[in-house]
GROMACS .gro file of C-alpha atoms in nm:
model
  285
    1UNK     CA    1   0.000   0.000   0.000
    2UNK     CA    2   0.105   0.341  -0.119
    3UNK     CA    3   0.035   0.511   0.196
    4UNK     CA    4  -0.175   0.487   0.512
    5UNK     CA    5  -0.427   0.773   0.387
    6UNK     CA    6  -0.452   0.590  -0.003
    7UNK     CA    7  -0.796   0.594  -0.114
    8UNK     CA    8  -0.866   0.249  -0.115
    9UNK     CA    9  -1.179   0.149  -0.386
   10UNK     CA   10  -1.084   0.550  -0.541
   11UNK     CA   11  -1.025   0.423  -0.940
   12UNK     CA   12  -0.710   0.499  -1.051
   13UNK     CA   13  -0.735   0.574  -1.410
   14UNK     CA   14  -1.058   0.786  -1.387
   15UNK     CA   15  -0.934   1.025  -1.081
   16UNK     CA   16  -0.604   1.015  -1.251
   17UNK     CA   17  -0.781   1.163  -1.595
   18UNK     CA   18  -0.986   1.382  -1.400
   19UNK     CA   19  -0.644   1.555  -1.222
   20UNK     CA   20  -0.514   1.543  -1.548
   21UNK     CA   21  -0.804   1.769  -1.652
   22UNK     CA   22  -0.795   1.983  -1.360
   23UNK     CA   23  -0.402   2.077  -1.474
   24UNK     CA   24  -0.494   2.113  -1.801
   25UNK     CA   25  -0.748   2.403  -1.662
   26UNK     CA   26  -0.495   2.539  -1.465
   27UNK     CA   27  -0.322   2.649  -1.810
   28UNK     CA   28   0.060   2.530  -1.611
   29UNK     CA   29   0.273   2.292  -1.674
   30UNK     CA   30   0.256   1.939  -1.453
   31UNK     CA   31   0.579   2.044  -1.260
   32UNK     CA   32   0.450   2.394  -1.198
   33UNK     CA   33   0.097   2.244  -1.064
   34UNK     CA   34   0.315   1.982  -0.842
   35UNK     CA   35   0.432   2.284  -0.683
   36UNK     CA   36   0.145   2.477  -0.648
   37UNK     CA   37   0.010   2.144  -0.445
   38UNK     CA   38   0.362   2.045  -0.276
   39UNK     CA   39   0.391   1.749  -0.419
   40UNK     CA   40   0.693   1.562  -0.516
   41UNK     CA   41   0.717   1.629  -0.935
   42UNK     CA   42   0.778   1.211  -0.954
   43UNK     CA   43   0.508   1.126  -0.721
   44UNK     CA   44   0.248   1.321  -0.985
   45UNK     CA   45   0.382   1.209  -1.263
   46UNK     CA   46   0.349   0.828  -1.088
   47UNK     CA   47   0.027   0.871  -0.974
   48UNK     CA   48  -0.110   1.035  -1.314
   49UNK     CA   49   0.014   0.697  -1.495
   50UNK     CA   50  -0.153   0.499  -1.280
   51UNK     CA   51   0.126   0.347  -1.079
   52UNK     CA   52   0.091   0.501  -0.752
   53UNK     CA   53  -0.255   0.594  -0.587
   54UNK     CA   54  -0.289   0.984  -0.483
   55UNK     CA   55  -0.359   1.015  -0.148
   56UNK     CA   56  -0.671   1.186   0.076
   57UNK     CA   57  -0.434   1.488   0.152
   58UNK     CA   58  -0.304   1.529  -0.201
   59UNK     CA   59  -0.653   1.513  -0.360
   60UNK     CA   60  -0.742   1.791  -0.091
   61UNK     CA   61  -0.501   1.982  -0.251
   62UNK     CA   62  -0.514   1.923  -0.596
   63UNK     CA   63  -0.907   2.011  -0.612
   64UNK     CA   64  -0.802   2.318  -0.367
   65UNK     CA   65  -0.626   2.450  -0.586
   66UNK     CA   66  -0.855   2.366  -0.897
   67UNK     CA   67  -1.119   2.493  -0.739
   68UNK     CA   68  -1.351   2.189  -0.742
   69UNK     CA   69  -1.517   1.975  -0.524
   70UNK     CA   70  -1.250   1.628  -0.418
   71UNK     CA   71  -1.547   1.465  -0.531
   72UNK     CA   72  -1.529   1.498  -0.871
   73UNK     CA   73  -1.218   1.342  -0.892
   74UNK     CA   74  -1.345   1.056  -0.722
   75UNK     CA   75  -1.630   1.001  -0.966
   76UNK     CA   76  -1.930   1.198  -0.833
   77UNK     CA   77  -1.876   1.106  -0.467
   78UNK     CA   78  -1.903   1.400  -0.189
   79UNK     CA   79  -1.663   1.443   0.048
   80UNK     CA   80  -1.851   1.284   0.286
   81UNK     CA   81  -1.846   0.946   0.102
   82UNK     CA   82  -1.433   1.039  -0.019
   83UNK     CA   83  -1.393   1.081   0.379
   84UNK     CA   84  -1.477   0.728   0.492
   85UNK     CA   85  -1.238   0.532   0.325
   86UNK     CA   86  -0.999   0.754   0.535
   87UNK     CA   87  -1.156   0.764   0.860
   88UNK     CA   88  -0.820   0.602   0.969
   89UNK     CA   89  -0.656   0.993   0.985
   90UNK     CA   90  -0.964   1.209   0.922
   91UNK     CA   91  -1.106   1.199   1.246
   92UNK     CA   92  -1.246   0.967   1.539
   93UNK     CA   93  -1.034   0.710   1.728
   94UNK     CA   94  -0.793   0.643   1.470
   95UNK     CA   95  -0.694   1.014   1.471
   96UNK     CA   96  -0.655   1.014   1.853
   97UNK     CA   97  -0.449   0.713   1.803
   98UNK     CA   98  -0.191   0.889   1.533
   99UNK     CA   99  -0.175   1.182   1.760
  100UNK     CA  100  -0.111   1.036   2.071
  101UNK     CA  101   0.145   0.853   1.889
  102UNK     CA  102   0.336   1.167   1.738
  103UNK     CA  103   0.284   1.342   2.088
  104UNK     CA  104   0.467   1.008   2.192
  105UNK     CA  105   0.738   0.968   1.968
  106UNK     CA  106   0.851   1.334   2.050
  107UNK     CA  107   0.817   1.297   2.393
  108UNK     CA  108   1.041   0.998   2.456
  109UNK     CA  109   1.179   0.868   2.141
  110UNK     CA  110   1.093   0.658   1.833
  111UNK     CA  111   1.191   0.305   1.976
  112UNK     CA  112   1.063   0.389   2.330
  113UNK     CA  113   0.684   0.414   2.221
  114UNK     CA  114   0.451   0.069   2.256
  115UNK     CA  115   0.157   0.021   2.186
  116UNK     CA  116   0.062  -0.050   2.541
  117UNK     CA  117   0.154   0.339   2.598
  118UNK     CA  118   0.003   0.440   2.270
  119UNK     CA  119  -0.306   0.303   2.404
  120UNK     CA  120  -0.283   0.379   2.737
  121UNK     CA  121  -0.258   0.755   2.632
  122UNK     CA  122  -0.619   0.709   2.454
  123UNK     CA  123  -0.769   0.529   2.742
  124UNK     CA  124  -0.854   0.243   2.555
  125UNK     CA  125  -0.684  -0.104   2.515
  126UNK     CA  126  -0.442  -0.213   2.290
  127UNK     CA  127  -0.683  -0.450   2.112
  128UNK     CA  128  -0.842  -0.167   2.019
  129UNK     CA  129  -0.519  -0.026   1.848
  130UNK     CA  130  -0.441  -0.335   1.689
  131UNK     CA  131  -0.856  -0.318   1.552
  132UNK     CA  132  -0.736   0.007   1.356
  133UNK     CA  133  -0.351  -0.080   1.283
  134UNK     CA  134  -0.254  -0.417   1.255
  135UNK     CA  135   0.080  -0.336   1.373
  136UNK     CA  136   0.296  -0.172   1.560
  137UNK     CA  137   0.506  -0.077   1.232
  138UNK     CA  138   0.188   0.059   1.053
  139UNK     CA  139   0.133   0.260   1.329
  140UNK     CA  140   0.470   0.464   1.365
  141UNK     CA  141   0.413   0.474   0.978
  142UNK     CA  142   0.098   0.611   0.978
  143UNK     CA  143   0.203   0.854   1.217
  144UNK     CA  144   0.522   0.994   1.026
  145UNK     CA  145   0.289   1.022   0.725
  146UNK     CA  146   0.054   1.215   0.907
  147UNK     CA  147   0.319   1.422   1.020
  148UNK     CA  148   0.453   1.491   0.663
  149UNK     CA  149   0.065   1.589   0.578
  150UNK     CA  150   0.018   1.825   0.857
  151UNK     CA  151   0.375   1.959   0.736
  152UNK     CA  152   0.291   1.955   0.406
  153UNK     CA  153  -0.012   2.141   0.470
  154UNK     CA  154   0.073   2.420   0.685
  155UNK     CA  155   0.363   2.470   0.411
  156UNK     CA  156   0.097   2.503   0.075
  157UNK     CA  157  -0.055   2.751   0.285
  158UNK     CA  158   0.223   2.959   0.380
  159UNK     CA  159   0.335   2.948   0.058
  160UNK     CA  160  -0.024   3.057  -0.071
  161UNK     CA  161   0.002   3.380   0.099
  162UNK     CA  162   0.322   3.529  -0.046
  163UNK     CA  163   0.330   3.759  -0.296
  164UNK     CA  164   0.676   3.677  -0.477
  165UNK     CA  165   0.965   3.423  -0.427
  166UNK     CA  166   1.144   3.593  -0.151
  167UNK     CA  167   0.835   3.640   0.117
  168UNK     CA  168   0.776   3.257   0.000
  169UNK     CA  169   1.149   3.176   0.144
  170UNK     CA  170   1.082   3.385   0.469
  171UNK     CA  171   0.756   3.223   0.515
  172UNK     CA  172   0.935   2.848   0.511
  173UNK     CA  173   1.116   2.984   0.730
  174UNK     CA  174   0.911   3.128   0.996
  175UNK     CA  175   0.749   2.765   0.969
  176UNK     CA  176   1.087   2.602   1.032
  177UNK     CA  177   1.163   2.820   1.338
  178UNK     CA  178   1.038   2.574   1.633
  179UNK     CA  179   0.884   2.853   1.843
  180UNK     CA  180   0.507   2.702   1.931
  181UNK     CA  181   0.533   2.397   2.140
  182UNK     CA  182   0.395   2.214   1.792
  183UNK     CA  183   0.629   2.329   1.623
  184UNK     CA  184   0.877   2.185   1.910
  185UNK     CA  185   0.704   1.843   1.902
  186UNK     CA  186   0.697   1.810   1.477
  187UNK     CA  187   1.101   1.866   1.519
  188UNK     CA  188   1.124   1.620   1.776
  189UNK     CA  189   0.979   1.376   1.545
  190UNK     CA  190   1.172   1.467   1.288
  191UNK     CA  191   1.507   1.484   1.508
  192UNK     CA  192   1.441   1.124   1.563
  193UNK     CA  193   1.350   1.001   1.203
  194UNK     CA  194   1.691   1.152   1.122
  195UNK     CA  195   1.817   0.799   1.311
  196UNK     CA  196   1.589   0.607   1.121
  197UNK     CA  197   1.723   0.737   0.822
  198UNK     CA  198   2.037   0.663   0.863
  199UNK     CA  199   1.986   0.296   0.952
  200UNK     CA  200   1.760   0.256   0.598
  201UNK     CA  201   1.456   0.153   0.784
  202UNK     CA  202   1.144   0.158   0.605
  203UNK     CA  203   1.034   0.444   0.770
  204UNK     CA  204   1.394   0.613   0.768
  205UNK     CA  205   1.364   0.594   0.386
  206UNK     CA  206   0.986   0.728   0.394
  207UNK     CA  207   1.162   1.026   0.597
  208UNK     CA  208   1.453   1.056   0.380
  209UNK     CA  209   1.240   1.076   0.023
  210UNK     CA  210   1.026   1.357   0.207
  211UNK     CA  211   1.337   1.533   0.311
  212UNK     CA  212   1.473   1.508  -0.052
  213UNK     CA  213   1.096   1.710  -0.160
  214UNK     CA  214   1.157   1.978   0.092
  215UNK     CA  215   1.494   2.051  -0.081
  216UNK     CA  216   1.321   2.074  -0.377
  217UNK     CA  217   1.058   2.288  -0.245
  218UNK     CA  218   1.339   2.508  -0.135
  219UNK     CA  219   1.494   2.514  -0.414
  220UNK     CA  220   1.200   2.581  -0.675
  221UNK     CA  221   1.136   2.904  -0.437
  222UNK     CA  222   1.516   3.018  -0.519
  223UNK     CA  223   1.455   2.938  -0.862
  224UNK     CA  224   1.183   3.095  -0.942
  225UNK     CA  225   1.321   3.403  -0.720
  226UNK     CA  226   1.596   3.439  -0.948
  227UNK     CA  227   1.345   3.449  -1.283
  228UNK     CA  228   1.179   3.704  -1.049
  229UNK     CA  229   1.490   3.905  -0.967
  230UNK     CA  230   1.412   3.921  -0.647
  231UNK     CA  231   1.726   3.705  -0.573
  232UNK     CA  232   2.088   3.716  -0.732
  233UNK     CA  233   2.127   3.631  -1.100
  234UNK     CA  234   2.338   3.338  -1.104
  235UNK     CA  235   2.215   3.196  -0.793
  236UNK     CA  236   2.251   2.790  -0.731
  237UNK     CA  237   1.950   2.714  -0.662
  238UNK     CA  238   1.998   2.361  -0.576
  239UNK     CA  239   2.296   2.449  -0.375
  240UNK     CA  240   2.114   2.754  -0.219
  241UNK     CA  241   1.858   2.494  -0.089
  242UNK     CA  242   2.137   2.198   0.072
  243UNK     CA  243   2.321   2.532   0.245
  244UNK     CA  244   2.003   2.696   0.344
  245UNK     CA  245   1.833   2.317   0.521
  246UNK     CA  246   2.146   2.239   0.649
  247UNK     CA  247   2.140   2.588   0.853
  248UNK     CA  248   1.801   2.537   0.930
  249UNK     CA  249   1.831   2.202   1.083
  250UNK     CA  250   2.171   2.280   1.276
  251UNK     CA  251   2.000   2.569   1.424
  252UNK     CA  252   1.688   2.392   1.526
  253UNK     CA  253   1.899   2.131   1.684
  254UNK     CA  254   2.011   2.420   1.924
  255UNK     CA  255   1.666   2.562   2.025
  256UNK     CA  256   1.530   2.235   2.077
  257UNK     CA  257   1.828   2.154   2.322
  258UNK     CA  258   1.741   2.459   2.544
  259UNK     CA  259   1.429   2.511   2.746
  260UNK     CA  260   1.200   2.733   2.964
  261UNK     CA  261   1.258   3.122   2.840
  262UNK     CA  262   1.557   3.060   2.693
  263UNK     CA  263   1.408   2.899   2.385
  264UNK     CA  264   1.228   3.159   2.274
  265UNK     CA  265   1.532   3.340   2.253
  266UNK     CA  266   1.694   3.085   2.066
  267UNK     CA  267   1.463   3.066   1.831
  268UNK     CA  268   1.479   3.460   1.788
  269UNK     CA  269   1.806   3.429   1.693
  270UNK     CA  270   1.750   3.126   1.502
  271UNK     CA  271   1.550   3.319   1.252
  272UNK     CA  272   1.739   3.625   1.294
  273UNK     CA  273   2.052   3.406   1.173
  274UNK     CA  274   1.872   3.276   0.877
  275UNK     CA  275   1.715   3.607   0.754
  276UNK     CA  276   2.026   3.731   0.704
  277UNK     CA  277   2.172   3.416   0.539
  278UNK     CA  278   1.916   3.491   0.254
  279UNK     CA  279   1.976   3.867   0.271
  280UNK     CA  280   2.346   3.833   0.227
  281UNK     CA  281   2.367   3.543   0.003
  282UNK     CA  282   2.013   3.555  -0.229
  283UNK     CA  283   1.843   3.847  -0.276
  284UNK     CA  284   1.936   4.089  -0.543
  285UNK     CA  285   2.121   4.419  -0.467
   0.00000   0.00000   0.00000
């Protein structure tokens, strides 16, 4: 399965002609619309041809920013009826379950979380878990997608309310700066995954291809900033991106090691320090 929130019984081919036609409306190209719906170029282009399913949070998206109902690229169905195959993150218990589970994983660490605790924390029994999640390894999973959703989210939006390439850059990163104590907890996780990655676990490598799309997202805002002008002819932009993440996550890694007042500070000066990265280094005299 493609991913926890896949719309299982969604067909394939027709939503997949029916995004196809919502681009086409759009008048952009399909790497321009991936963009406009953070998604991952390949992961469109996969999903248009039928060999990966979109998910509920894509779809969302993608008819968003179309300006239709989610519906109609499920065949006539209302969101009501596109909900239920997704009930699993959209909202009852199995929602409760994924975010106790993040809340847990930051908390105390990827490998410390059972599902005894897990269901502990949603006063309910871990039969009950296992009812929604077979597993305990489709649970982290689903909870690191839904994670990368909520991230994913919260970034379209940001992104939505700029007006050119350089307040898109200091919008990512006002959302990168781990001020609010969700904010604290989605780094956490992510902190964490970073481990994951590196030992090539299934969901280290789910962490490490989302990582690889934030790049890009990064780095499509310093492209386009330098067709703008608003950013130095000549620019990297791929390079811009791996030196501008790197300095994010060092500097996170700092204001999540401090507490109380003093992280608030930290994370003043976090953003303060990457401001003036992109003043100095990107935009145009």
């Amino acid at each position: 399965m493609e991913t926890d929130d896949a719309l299982d019984g969604a067909p394939t081919a027709d939503t997949a002609a029916r995004v196809r036609e919502v681009i086409a409306a759009a008048g952009v190209s399909q790497r321009e619309f991936a963009r406009r719906v953070v998604m991952d170029p390949s992961k469109l282009s996969r999903s248009l041809s039928g060999t990966r399913r979109f998910t509920a949070a894509e779809l969302a998206r993608i008819a968003d920013e179309g300006r239709v109902d989610v519906g109609r690229l499920l065949g006539g169905r209302t969101r009501e009826q596109a909900a239920a195959p997704t009930a699993g993150l959209e909202g009852g218990r199995p929602l409760q379950i994924v975010r106790e589970t993040v809340r847990l994983i930051a908390e105390h660490g990827f490998h410390a979380v059972r599902v005894a605790d897990i269901a502990r924390a949603c006063a309910t029994s871990s039969a009950a878990i296992h009812y929604h999640f077979p597993g305990r390894a489709e649970l982290l999973e689903a909870a690191v997608r839904w994670c990368m959703d909520e991230d994913t989210a919260r970034r379209a939006a940001r992104l939505a309310e700029a007006d050119d390439a350089a307040a898109e850059l200091h919008q990512l990163i006002a959302l990168q700066t781990p001020r609010t104590a969700q904010q604290r907890r989605q780094w956490a996780v992510w902190l964490d995954l970073w481990a994951e990655a590196a030992r090539s676990t299934a969901v280290g490598r789910l962490h490490s291809e989302y990582y690889r799309q934030w790049r890009e997202t990064v780095a499509d805002v310093v492209r386009r900033g330098v067709e703008q002008g608003v950013f130095r002819a000549g620019s990297d932009p791929r390079a811009a991106a791996l030196t501008l993440t790197a300095l994010i996550d060092g500097l996170a890694t700092h204001v999540l090691s401090v507490s109380g007042p003093e992280s608030a500070t930290a994370a003043d000066a976090m953003h303060a320090a990457l401001t003036t990265h992109v003043t100095h280094t990107l935009l145009a005299p």
